[in-house]
PDB file of C-alpha atoms in Angstrom:
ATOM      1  CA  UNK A 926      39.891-232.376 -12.328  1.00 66.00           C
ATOM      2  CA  UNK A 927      43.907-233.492 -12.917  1.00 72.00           C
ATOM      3  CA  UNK A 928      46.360-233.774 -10.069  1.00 71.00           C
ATOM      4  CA  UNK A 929      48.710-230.683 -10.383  1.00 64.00           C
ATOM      5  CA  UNK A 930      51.881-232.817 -10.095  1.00 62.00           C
ATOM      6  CA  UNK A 931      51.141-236.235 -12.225  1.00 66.00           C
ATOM      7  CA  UNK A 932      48.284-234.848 -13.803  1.00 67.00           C
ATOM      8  CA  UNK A 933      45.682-237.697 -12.955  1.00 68.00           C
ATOM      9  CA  UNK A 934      42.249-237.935 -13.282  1.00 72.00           C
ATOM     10  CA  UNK A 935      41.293-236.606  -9.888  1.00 69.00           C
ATOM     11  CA  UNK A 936      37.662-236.735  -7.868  1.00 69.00           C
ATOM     12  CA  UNK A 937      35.925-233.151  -7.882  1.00 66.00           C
ATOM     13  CA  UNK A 938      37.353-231.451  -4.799  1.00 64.00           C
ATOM     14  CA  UNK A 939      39.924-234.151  -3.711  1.00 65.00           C
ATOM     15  CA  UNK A 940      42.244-233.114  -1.447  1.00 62.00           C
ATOM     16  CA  UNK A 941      44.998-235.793  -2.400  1.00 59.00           C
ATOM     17  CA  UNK A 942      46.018-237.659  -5.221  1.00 64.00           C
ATOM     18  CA  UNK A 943      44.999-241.421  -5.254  1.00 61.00           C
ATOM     19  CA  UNK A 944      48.242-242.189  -7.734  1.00 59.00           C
ATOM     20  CA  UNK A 945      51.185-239.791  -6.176  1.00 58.00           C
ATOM     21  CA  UNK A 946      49.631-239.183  -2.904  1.00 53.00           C
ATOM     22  CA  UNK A 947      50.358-235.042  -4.074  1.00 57.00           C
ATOM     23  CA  UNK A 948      48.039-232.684  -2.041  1.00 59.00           C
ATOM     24  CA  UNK A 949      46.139-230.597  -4.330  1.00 65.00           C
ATOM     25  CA  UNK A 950      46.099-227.701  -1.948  1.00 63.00           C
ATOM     26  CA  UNK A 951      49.193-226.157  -3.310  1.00 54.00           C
ATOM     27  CA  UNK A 952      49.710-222.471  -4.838  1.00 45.00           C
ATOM     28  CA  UNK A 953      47.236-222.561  -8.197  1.00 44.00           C
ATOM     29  CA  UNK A 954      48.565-220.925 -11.435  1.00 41.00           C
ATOM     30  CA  UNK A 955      47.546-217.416 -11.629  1.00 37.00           C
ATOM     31  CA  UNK A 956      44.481-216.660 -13.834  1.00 38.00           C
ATOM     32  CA  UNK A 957      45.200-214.760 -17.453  1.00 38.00           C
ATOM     33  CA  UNK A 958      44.138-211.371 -17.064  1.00 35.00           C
ATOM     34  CA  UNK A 959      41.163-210.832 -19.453  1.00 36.00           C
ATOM     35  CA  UNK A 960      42.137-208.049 -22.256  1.00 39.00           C
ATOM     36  CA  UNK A 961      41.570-204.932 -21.103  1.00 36.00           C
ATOM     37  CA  UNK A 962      38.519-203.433 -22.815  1.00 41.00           C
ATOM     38  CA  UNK A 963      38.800-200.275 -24.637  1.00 44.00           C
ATOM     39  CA  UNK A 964      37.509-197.329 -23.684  1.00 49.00           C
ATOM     40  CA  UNK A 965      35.000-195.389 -25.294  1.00 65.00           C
ATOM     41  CA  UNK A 966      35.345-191.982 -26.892  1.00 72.00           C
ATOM     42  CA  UNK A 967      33.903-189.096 -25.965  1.00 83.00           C
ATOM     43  CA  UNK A 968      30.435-187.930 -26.109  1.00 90.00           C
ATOM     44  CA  UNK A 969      29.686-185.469 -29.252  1.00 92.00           C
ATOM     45  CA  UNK A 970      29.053-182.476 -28.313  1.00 94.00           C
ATOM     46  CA  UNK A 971      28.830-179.403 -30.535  1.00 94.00           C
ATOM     47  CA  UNK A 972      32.165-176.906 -31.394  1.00 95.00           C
ATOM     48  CA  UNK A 973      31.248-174.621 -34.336  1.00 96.00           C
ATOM     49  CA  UNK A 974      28.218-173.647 -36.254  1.00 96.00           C
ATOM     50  CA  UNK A 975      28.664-171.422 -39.354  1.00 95.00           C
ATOM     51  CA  UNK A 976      26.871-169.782 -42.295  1.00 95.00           C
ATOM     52  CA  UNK A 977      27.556-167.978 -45.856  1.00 95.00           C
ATOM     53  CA  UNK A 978      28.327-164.669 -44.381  1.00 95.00           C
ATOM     54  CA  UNK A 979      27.337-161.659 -47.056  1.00 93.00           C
ATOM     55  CA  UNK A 980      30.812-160.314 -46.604  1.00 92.00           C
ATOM     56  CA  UNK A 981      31.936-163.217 -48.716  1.00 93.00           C
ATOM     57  CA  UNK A 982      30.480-161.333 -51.710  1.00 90.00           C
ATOM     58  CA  UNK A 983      31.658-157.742 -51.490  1.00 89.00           C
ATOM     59  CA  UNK A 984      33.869-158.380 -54.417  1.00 88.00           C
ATOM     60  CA  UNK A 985      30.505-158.665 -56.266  1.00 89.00           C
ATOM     61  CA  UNK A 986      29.062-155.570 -54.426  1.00 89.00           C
ATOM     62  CA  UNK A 987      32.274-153.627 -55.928  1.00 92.00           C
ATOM     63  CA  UNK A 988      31.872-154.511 -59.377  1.00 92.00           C
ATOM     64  CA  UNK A 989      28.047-153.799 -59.283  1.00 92.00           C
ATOM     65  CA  UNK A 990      28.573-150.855 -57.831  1.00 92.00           C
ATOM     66  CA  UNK A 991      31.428-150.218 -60.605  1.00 94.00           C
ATOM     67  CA  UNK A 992      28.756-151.262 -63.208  1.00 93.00           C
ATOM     68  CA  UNK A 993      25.951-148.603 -62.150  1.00 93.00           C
ATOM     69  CA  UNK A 994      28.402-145.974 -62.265  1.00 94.00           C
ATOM     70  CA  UNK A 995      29.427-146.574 -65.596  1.00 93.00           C
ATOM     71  CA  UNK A 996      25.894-147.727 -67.284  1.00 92.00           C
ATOM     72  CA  UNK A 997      25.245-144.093 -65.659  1.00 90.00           C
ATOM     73  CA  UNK A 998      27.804-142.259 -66.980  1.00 91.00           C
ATOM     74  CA  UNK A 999      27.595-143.576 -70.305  1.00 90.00           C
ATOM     75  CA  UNK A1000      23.868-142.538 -70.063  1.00 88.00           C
ATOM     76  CA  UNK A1001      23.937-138.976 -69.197  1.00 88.00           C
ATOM     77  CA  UNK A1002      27.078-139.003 -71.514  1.00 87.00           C
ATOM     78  CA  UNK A1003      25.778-140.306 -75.007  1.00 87.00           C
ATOM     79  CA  UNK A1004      21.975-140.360 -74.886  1.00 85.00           C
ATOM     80  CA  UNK A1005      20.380-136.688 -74.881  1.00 82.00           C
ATOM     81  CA  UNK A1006      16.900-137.043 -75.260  1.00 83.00           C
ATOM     82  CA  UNK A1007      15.459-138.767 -71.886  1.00 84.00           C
ATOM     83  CA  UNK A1008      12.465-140.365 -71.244  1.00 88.00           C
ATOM     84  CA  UNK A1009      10.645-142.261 -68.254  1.00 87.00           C
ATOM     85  CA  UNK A1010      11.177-145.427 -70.541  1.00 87.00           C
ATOM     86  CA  UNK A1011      15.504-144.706 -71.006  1.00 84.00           C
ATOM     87  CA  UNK A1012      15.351-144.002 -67.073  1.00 87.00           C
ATOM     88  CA  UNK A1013      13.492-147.368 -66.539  1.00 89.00           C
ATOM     89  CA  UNK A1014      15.893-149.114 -68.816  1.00 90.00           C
ATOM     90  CA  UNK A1015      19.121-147.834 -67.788  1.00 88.00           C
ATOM     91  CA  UNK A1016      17.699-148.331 -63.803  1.00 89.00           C
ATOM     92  CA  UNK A1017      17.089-152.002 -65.017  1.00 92.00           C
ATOM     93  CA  UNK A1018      20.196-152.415 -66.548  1.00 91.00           C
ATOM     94  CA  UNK A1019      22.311-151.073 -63.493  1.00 91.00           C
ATOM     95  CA  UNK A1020      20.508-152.254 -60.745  1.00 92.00           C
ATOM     96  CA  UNK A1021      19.781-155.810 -62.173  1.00 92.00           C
ATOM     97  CA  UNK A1022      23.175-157.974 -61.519  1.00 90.00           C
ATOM     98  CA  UNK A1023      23.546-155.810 -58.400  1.00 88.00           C
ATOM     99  CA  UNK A1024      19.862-157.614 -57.898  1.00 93.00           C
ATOM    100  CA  UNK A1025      20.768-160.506 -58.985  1.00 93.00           C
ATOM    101  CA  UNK A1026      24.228-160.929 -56.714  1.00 90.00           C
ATOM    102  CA  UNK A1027      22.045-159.626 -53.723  1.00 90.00           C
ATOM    103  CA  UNK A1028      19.431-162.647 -54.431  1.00 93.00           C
ATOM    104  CA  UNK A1029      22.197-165.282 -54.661  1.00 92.00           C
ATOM    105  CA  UNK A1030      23.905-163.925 -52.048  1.00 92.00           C
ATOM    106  CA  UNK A1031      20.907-164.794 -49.562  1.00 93.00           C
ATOM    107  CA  UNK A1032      19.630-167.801 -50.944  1.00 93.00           C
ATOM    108  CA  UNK A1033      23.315-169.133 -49.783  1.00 93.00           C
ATOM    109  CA  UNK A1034      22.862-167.670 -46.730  1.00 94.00           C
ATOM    110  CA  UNK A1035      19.717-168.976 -45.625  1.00 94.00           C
ATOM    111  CA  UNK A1036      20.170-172.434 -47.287  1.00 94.00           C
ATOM    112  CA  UNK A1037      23.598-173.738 -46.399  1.00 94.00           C
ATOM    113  CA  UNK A1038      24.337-174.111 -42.449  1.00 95.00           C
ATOM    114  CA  UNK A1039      27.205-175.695 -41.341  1.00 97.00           C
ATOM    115  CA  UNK A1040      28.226-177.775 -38.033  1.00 96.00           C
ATOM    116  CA  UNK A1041      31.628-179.015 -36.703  1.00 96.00           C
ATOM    117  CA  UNK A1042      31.319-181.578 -33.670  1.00 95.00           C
ATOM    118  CA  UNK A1043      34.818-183.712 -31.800  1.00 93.00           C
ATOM    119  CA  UNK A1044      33.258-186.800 -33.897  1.00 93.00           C
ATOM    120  CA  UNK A1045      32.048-185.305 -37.568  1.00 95.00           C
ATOM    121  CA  UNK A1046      31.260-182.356 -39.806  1.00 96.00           C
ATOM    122  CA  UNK A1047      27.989-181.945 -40.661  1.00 96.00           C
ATOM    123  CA  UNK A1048      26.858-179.716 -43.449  1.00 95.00           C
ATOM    124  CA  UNK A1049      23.089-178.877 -44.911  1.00 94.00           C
ATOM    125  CA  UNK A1050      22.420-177.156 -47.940  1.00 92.00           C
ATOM    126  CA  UNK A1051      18.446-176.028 -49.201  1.00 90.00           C
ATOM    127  CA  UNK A1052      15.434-174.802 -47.385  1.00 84.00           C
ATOM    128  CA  UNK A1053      11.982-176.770 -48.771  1.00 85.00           C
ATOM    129  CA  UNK A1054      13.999-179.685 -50.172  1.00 87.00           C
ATOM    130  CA  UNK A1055      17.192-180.345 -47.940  1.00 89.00           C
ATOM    131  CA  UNK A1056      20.463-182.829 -48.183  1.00 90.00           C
ATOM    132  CA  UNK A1057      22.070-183.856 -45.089  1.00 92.00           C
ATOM    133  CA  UNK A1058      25.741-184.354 -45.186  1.00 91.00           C
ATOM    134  CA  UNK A1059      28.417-185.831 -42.724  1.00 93.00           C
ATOM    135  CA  UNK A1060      31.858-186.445 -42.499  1.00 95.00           C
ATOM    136  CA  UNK A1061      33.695-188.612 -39.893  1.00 94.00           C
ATOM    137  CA  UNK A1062      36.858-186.327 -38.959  1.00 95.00           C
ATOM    138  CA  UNK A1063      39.245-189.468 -38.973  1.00 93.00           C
ATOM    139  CA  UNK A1064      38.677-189.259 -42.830  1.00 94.00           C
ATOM    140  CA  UNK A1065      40.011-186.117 -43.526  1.00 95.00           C
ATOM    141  CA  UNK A1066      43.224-185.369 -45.213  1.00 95.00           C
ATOM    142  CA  UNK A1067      43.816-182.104 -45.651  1.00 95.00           C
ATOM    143  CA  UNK A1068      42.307-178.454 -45.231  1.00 96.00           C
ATOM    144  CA  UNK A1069      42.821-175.411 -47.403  1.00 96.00           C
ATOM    145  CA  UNK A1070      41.630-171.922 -47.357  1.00 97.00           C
ATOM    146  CA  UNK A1071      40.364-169.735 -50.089  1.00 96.00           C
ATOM    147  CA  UNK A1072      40.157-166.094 -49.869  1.00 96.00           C
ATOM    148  CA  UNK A1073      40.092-163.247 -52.668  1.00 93.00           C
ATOM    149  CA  UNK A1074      41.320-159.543 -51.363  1.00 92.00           C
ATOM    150  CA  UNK A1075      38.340-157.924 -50.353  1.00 91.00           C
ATOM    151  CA  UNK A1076      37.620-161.532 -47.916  1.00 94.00           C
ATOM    152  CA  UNK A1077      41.106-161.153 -46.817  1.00 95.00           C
ATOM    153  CA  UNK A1078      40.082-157.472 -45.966  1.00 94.00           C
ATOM    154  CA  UNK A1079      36.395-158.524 -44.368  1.00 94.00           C
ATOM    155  CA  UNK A1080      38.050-162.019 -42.903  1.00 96.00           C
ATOM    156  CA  UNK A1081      35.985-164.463 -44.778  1.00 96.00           C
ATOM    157  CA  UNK A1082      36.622-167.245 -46.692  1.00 96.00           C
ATOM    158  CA  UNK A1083      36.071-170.490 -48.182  1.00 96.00           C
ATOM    159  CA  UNK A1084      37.510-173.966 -46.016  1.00 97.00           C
ATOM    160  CA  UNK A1085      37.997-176.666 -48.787  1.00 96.00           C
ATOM    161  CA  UNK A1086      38.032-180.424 -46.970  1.00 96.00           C
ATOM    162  CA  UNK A1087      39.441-183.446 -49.177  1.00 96.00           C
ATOM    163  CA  UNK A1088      39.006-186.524 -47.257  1.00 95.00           C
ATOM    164  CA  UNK A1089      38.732-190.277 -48.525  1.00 93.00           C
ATOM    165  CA  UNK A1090      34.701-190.311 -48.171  1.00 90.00           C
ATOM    166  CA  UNK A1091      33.543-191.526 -51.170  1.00 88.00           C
ATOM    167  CA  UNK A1092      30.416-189.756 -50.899  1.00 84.00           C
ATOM    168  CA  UNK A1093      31.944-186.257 -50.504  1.00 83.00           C
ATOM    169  CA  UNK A1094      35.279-186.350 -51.401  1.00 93.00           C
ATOM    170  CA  UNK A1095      36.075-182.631 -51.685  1.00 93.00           C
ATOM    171  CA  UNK A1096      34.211-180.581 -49.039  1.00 94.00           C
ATOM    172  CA  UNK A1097      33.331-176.732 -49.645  1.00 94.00           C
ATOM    173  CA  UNK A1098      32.114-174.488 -46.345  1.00 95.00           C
ATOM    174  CA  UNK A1099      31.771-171.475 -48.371  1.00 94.00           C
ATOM    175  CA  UNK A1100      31.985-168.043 -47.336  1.00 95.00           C
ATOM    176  CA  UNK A1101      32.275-168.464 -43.313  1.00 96.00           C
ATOM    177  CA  UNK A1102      33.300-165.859 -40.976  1.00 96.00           C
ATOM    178  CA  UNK A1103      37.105-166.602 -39.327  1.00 96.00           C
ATOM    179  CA  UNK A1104      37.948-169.284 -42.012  1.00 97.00           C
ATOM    180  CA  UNK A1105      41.768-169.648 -40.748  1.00 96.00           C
ATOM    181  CA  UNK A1106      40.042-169.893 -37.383  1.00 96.00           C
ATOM    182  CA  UNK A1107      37.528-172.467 -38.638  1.00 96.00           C
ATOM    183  CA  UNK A1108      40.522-174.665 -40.405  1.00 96.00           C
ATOM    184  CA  UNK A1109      42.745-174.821 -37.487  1.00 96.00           C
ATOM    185  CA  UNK A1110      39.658-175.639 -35.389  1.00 96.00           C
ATOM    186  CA  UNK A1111      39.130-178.959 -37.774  1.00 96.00           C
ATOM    187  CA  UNK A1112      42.960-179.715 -37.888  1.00 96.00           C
ATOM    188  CA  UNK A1113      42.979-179.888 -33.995  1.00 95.00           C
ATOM    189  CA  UNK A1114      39.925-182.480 -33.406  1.00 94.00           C
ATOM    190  CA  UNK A1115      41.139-184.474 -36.691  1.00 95.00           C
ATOM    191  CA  UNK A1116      44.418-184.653 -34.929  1.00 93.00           C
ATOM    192  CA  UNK A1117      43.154-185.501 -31.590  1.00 91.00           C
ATOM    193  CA  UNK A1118      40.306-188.186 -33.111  1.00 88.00           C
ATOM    194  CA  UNK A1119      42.652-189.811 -34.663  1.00 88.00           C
ATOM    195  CA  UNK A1120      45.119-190.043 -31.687  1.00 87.00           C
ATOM    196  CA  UNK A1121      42.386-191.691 -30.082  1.00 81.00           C
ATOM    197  CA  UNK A1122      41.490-194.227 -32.599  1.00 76.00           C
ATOM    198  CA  UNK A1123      44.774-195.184 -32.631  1.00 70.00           C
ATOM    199  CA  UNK A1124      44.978-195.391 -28.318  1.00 54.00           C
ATOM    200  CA  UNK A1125      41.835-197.231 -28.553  1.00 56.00           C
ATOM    201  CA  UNK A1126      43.549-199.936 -31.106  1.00 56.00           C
ATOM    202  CA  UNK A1127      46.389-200.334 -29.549  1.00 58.00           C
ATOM    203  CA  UNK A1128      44.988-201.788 -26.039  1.00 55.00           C
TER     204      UNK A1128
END
């Protein structure tokens, strides 16, 4: 303990100082406030959940659909003996890529979910063997939207992300329902995460 006026080495709890004679019960300095501590941000919670909607592909409907008609017509057109083998082949032949698309088209849609919280995007793609993906929002830089005619029409879409994640870089949710909907939705809590990291480092 030092006397507050000479600065003396001072007795614990002495009331005066033995050199100066200074009472030590004068006004103290005021304690430094400790830094205030920075608050915490908000608990995740769940804001969108999406899937590969079958509308994405009706442009691929349309042309098999186109396809049939003409494998038919050029069928009952050019070939005039018919047999239960030509009807097999020419069924196999039209129906196939409008097979095919149909297939592809649920395999997407049963093996690639999607998951947007206030904190990250999630996104999981297969059904026996599955890879997790995430995606802090503060990393993303920018959002696009892809859409054909016919998704224009049926309002579905494809959200590109790019974002400075080295392990996804460019982001894909593929043929969602709303996707202008689903973009703006991102934008917002990218916008408001990062006004919160920067709160948070500035107190």
């Amino acid at each position: 303990m030092t006397c507050r006026l000479c600065s003396a080495e001072l007795e614990p709890k002495s009331a005066f100082c033995n050199r100066c004679g200074a009472s030590q019960d004068g006004e103290r300095p005021a304690k430094a406030f400790a830094p205030a501590t920075p608050g915490t941000l908000p608990p995740e919670e769940t804001l969108w959940t999406g899937r590969y909607s079958l509308r994405a592909a009706a442009h691929l409907w349309l042309l098999c659909a186109l396809w049939i008609l003409v494998v038919l017509a050029v069928y009952l057109r050019f070939v005039e003996t018919r047999n239960a083998l030509g009807n097999g082949l020419v069924l196999a032949l039209g129906v196939g890529p409008a097979l095919w698309s149909l297939t592809q088209a649920l395999i997407q849609k049963v093996t690639q979910r999607y998951r947007l919280t206030n904190h990250r995007l999630f996104t999981d793609r297969g059904l026996l063997s599955r890879r997790h993906d995430e995606l802090e929002l503060i990393r993303i830089d920018d959002i696009a939207v892809r859409q054909n005619l016919l998704q224009r029409l049926f309002d579905v879409g494809t959200v590109t992300v790019l974002s400075t994640d080295t392990s996804s870089p460019r982001l894909e949710i593929e043929g969602i329902e709303h996707p202008l909907a689903v973009k703006e939705q991102i934008r917002v809590q990218v916008r408001a995460r990062r006004a919160r990291t920067t709160y948070l480092e500035t107190l």
